[in-house]
Coordinates of C-alpha atoms in Angstrom, one line a residue:
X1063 CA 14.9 -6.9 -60.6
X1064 CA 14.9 -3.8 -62.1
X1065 CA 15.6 -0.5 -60.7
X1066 CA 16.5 -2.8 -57.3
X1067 CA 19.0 -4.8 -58.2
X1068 CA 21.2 -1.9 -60.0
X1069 CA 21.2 0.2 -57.3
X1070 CA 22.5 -2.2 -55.0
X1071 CA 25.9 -3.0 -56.8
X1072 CA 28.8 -4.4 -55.1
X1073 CA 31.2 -2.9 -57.9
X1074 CA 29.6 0.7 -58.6
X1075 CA 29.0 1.2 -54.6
X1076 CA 33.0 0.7 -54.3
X1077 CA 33.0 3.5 -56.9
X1078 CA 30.7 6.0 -55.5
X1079 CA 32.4 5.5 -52.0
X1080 CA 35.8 5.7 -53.5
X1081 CA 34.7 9.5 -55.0
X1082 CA 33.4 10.5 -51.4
X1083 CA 36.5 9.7 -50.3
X1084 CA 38.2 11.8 -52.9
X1085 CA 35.7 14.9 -52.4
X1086 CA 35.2 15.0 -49.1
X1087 CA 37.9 17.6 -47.4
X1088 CA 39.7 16.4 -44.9
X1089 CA 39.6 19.7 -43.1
X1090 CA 35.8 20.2 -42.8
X1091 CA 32.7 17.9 -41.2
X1092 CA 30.1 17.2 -43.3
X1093 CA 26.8 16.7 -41.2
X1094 CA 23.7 14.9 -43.7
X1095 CA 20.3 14.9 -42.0
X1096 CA 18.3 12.6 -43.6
X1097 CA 14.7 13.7 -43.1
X1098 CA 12.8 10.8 -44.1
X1099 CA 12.7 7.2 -42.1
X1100 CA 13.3 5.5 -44.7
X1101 CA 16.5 6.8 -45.7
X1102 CA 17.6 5.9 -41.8
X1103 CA 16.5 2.5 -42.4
X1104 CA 18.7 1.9 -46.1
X1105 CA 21.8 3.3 -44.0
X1106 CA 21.3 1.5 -41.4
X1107 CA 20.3 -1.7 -43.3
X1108 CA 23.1 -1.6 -45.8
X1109 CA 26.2 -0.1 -43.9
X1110 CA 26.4 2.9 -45.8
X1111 CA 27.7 5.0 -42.7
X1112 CA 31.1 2.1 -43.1
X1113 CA 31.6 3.2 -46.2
X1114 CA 31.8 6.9 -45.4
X1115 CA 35.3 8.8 -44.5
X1116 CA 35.6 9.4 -40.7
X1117 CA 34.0 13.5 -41.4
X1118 CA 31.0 12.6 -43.4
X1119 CA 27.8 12.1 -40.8
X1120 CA 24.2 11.3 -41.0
X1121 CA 21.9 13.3 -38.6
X1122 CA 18.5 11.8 -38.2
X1123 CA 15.2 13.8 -38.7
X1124 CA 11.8 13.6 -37.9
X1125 CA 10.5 11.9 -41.5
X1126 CA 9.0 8.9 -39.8
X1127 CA 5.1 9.6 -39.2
X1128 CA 4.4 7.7 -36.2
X1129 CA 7.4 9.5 -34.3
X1130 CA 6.3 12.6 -35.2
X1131 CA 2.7 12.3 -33.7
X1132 CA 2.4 14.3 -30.3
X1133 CA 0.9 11.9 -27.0
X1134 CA -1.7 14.3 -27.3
X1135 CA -3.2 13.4 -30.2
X1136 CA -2.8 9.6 -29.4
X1137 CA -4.6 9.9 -26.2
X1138 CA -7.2 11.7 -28.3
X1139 CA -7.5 9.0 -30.6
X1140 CA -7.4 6.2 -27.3
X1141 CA -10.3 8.3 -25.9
X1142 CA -12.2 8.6 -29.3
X1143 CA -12.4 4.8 -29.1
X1144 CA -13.6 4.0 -25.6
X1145 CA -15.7 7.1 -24.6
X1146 CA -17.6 7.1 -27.8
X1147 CA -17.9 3.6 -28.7
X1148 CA -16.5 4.0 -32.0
X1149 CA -14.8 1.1 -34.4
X1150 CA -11.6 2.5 -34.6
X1151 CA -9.2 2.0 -37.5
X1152 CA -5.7 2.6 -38.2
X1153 CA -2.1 1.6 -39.3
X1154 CA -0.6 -1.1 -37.7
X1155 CA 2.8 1.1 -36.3
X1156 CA 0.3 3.3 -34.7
X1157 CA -1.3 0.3 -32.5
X1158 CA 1.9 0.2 -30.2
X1159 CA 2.9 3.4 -29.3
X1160 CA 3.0 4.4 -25.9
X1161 CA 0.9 7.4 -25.2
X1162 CA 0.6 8.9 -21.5
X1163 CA 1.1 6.6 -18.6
X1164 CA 2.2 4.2 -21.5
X1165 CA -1.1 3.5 -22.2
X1166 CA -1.7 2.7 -26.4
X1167 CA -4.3 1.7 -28.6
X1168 CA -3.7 -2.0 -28.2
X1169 CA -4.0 -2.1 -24.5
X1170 CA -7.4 0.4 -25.3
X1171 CA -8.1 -2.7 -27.4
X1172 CA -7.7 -5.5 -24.8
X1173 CA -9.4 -3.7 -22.5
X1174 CA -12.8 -3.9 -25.0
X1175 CA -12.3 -1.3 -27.1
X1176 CA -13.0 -1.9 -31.0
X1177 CA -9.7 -1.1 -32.2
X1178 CA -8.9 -2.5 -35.5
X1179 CA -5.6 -2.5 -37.8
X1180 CA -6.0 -1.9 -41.5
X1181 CA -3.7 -2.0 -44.8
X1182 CA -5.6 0.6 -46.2
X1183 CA -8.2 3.5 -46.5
X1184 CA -10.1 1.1 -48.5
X1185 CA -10.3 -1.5 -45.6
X1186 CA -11.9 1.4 -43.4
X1187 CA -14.5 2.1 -45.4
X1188 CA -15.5 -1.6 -46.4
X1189 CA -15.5 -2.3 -42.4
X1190 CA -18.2 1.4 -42.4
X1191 CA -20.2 -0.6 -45.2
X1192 CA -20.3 -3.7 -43.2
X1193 CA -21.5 -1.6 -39.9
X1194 CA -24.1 0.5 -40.9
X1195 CA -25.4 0.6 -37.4
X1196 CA -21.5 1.4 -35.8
X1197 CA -19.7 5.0 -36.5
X1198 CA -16.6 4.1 -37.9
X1199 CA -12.8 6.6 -37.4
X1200 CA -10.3 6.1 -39.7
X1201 CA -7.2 7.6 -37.9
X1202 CA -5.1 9.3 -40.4
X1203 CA -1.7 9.7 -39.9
X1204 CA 1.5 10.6 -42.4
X1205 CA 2.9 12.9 -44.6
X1206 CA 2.0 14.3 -48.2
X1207 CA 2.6 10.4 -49.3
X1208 CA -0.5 8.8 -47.3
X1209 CA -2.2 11.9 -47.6
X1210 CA -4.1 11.2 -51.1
X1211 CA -5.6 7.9 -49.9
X1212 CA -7.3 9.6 -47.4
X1213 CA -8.7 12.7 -49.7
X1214 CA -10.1 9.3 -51.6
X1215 CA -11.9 7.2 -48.8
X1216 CA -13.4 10.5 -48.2
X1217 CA -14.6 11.2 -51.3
X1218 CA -15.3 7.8 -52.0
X1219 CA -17.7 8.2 -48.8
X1220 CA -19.4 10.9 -49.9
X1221 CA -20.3 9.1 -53.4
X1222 CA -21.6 6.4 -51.6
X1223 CA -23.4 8.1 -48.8
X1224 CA -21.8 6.5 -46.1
X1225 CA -22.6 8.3 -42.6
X1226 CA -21.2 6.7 -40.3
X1227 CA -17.7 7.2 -41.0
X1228 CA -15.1 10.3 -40.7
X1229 CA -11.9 10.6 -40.0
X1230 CA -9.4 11.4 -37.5
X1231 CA -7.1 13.8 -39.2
X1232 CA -3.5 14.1 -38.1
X1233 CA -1.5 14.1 -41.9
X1234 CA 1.5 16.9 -41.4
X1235 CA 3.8 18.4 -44.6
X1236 CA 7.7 18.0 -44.7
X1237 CA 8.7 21.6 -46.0
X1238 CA 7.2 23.2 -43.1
X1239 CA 9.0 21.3 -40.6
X1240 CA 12.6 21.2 -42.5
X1241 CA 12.0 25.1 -42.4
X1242 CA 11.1 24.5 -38.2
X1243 CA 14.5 22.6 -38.1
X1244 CA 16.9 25.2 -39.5
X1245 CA 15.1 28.4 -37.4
X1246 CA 15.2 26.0 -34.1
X1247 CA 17.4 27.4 -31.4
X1248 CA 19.6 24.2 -31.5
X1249 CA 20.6 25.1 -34.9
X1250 CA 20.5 29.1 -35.1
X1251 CA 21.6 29.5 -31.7
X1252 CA 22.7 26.6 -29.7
X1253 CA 25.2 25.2 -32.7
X1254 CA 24.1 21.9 -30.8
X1255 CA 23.4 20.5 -34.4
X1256 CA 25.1 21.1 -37.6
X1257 CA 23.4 20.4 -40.6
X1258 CA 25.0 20.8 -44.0
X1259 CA 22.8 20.0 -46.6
X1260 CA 19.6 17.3 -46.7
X1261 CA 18.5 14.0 -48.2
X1262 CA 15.6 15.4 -49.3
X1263 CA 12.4 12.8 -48.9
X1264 CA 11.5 10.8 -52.1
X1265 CA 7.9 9.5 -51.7
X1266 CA 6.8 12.6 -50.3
X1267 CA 8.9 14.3 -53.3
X1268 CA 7.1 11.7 -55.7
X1269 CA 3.3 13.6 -55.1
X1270 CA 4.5 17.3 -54.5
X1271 CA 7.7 17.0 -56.4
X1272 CA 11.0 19.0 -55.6
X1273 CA 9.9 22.6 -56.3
X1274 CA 8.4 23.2 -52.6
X1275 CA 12.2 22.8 -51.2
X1276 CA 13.2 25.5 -53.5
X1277 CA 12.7 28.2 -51.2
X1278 CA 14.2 27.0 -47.9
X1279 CA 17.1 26.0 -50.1
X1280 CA 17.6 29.2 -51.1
X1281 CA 16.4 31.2 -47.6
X1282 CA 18.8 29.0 -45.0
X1283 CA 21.1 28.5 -48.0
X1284 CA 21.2 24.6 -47.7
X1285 CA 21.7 22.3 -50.2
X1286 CA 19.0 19.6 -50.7
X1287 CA 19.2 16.1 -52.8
X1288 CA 16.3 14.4 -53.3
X1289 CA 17.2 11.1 -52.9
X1290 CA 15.8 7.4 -53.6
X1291 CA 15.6 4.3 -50.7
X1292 CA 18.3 2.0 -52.6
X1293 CA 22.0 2.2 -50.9
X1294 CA 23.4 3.8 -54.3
X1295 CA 20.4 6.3 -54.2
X1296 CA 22.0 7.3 -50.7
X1297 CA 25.7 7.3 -51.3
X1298 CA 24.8 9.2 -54.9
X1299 CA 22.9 12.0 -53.1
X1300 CA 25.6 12.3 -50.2
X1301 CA 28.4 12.7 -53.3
X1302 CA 26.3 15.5 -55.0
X1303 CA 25.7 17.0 -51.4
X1304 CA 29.2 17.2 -50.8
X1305 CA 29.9 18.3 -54.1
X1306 CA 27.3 21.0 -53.6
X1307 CA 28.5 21.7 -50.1
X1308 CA 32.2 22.0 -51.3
X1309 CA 31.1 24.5 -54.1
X1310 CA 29.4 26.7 -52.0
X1311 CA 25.9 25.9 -53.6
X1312 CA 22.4 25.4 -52.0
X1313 CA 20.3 24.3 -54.9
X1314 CA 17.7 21.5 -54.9
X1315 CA 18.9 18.7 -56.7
X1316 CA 17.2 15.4 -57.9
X1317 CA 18.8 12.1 -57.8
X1318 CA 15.9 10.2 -58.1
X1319 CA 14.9 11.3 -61.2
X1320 CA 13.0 7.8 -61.7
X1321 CA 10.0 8.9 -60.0
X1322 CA 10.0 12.4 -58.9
X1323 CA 9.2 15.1 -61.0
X1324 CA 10.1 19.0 -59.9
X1325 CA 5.8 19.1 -60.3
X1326 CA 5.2 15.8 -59.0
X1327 CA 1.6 14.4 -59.2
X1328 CA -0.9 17.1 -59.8
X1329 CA -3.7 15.0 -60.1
X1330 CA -3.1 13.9 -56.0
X1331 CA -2.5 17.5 -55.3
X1332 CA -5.6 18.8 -56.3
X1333 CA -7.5 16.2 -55.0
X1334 CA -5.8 16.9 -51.6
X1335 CA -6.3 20.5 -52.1
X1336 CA -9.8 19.7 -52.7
X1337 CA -10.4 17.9 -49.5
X1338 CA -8.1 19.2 -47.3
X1339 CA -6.8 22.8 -46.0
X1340 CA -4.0 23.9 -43.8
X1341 CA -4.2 24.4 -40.2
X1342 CA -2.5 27.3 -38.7
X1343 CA -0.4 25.5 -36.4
X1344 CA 0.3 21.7 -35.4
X1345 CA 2.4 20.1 -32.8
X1346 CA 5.2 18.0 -33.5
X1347 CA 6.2 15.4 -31.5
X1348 CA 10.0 16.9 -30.9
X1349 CA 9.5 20.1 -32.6
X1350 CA 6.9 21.4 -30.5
X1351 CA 3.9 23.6 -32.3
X1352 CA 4.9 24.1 -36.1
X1353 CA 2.7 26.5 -38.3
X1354 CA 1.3 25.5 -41.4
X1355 CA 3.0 22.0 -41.1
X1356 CA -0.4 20.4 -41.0
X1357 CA -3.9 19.6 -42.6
X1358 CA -7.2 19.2 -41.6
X1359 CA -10.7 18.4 -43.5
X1360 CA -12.1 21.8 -45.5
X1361 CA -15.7 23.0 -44.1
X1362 CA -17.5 21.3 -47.3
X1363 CA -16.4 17.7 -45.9
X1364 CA -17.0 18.5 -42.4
X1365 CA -19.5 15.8 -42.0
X1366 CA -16.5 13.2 -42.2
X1367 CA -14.2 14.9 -39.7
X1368 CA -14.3 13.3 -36.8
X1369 CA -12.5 16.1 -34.5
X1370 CA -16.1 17.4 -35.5
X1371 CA -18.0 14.6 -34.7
X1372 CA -16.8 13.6 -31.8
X1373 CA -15.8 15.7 -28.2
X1374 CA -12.5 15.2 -26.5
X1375 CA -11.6 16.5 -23.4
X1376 CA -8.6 18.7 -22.4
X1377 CA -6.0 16.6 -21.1
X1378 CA -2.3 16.9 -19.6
X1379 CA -0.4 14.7 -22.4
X1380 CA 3.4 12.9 -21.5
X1381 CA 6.2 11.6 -23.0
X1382 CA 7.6 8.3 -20.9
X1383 CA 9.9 9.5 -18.6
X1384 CA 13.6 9.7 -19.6
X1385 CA 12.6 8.7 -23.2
X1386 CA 14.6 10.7 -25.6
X1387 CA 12.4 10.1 -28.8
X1388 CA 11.8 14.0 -29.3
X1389 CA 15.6 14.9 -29.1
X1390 CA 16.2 12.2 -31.4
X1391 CA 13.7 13.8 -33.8
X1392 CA 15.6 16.8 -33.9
X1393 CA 18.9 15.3 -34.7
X1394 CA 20.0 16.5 -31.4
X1395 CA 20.8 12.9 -29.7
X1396 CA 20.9 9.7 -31.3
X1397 CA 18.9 6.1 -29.9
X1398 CA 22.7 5.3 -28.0
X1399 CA 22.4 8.9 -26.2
X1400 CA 19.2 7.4 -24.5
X1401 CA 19.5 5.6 -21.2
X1402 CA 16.3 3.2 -21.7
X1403 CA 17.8 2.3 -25.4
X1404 CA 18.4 -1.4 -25.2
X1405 CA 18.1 -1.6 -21.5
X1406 CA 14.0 -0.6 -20.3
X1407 CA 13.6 0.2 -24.2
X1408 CA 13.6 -2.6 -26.6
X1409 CA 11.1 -3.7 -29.8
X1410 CA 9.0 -6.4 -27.7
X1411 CA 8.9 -3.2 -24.6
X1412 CA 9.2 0.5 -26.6
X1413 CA 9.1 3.3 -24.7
X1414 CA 8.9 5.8 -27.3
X1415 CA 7.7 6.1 -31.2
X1416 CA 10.9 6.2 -32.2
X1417 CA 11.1 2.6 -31.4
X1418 CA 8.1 1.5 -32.4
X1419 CA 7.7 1.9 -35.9
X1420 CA 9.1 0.5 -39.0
X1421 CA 11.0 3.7 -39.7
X1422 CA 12.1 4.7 -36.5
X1423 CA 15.5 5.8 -35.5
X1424 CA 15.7 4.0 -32.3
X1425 CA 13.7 0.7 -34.5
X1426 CA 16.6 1.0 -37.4
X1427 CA 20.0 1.0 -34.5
X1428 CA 18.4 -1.8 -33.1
X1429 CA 17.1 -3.8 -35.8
X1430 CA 20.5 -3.6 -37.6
X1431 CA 22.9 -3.6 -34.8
X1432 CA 25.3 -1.4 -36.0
X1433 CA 26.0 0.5 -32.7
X1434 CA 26.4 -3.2 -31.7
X1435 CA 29.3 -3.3 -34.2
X1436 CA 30.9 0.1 -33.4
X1437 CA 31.2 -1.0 -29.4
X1438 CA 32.9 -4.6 -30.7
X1439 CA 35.1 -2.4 -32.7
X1440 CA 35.8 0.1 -30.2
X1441 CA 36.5 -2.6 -27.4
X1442 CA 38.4 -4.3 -29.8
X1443 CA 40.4 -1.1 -30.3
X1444 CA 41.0 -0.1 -26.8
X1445 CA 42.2 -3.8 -25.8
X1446 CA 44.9 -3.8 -28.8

């Protein structure tokens, strides 16, 4: 299979780890926050972190979508679907998250209210064309990737005159919140977490391309390395960060040179820009209110926003107690530094986001076992 199959070679991964062995000092730590889930997920999946020296570490970041999204704006969506008798669609990560008093969409659903999961945009607006007499929210969630889809249905709706559906608008940007990460106290102040350089995200990379990194490269003087899902992708980009790192450089750097552009896909960015402007500020679940870091639906589109459309009321949002999803978003604690991870907390009974989706932190430790591994080893160790 091409451009899999290459990038998962026994022989050259031996190779690449061999020179990060080489390059890496011995007397410095080198911390590697992968922003994007996906990136947790091929470390995770395919043992990378074994194959790095003892100094070389992987912080994970806030790139999975569903962690990201605040209670708040769940509880919204719950409340959008039973107060206003809506057909409400979305993503099928989404449906499980716990929201306040651990209450979700699916338990909105089996308590009667029309809650249904789509594969795409496409699906929502077929199930508004099949239910003329029903308003129909599409709830919107992800970064720049998902974000053209949704400028389409949109448009798509307004070619076809369909009024009954809008949409729930919750997309947020990456560059905003890396810039969030490296001004938050635990970095600037606390020194609670050390970040040396990024895995910069690639299919968020592949519709705004690399240039938009540029300037937080160069203004926190961090080196970033766009880098592709496949192991070697990973170890590659790690190599160039630590040769970066080692140099003294904080350029932007593209390993995955396959798909992303330093432009990226300005066809999808000007239909975005067409439908969509930025808000003023957001909140992140774990990072609290970032500016800019969001989008919602411009004025001339207003008739398919559905934060428009519909009223929701004020409401006092929370996290499940003693989950640590938002620390783990911010690379200050990992699943294992959580109390409910394994024990109260597992996929069949999350407690937090993080657990929930397909590219969550807690999801990737657990679906992988390596901390399972590392305890065998350590017991192991400490019996010998």
């Amino acid at each position: 299979m091409k451009y899999v199959a290459e990038y998962r070679d026994k022989d050259l991964a031996k190779s690449v780890a061999s020179a990060i062995q080489r390059e890496a000092k011995p007397g410095r730590t080198y911390n590697i926050m992968e922003f994007c889930g996906g990136h947790t997920h091929a470390i995770f999946r395919y043992g990378v972190q074994n194959l790095m020296p003892e100094n070389v570490h992987f912080v994970h970041g806030p790139g999975c979508p569903v962690c990201v999204l605040p209670v708040r704006r769940l509880d919204d969506a719950v409340e959008i679907a039973e107060r206003h008798n809506v057909i409400l669609c979305t993503y099928g990560d989404m449906m499980r998250v716990p929201g306040t008093k651990q209450r979700s969409l699916i338990r909105a659903k089996a308590d009667g209210a029309d809650i249904r999961m789509v594969y795409s945009t496409l699906d929502a607006l077929k199930i508004a064309r099949d239910n003329p007499e029903r308003e129909v929210v599409f709830f919107a969630i992800g970064f720049e990737t998902t974000t053209p889809p949704t400028a389409v249905a949109i448009k798509q709706a307004e070619e076809e005159g369909l009024k009954n559906f809008s949409v729930f608008c919750n997309h947020v940007l990456t560059p905003s919140a890396i810039g969030h990460i490296l001004q938050s106290p635990e970095v600037r102040e606390l020194g609670t977490v050390q970040i040396d350089g990024f895995l910069g995200p690639s299919h968020v990379s592949s519709v705004i391309g690399f240039e938009p990194y540029e300037y937080f490269a160069e203004e926190f003087q961090k080196p970033v390395v766009i880098a592709g899902f496949e192991p070697l992708d990973v170890m590659q980009s790690t190599l160039m960060l630590i040769r970066q790192i080692n140099e003294g450089r904080h350029e932007v750097e593209n390993e995955y040179t396959r798909v992303v552009t330093r432009e990226g896909n300005l066809k999808a960015q000007a239909l975005v820009s067409d439908i969509f402007e930025l808000r003023t500020s957001f909140e992140w679940r774990g990072l609290g209110p970032v500016p800019y870091s969001a989008l919602q639906i411009r004025e001339n589109y207003a008739d398919f926003d559905a934060e428009r459309r519909f009223e929701v009321s004020p409401k006092q949002s929370r996290e499940v107690k003693s989950c640590e999803c938002p620390a783990i978003l911010r690379g200050v604690k990992k699943p294992t530094d959580c109390k409910l991870f394994g024990t109260v907390c597992t996929p069949d009974n999350p407690m937090g986001s993080c657990m929930v989706s397909s590219e969550g932190a807690c999801a990737a430790y657990w679906t992988y076992g390596r901390y399972r591994d590392k305890t065998a080893r350590q017991q192991k160790e400490a019996a010998a």
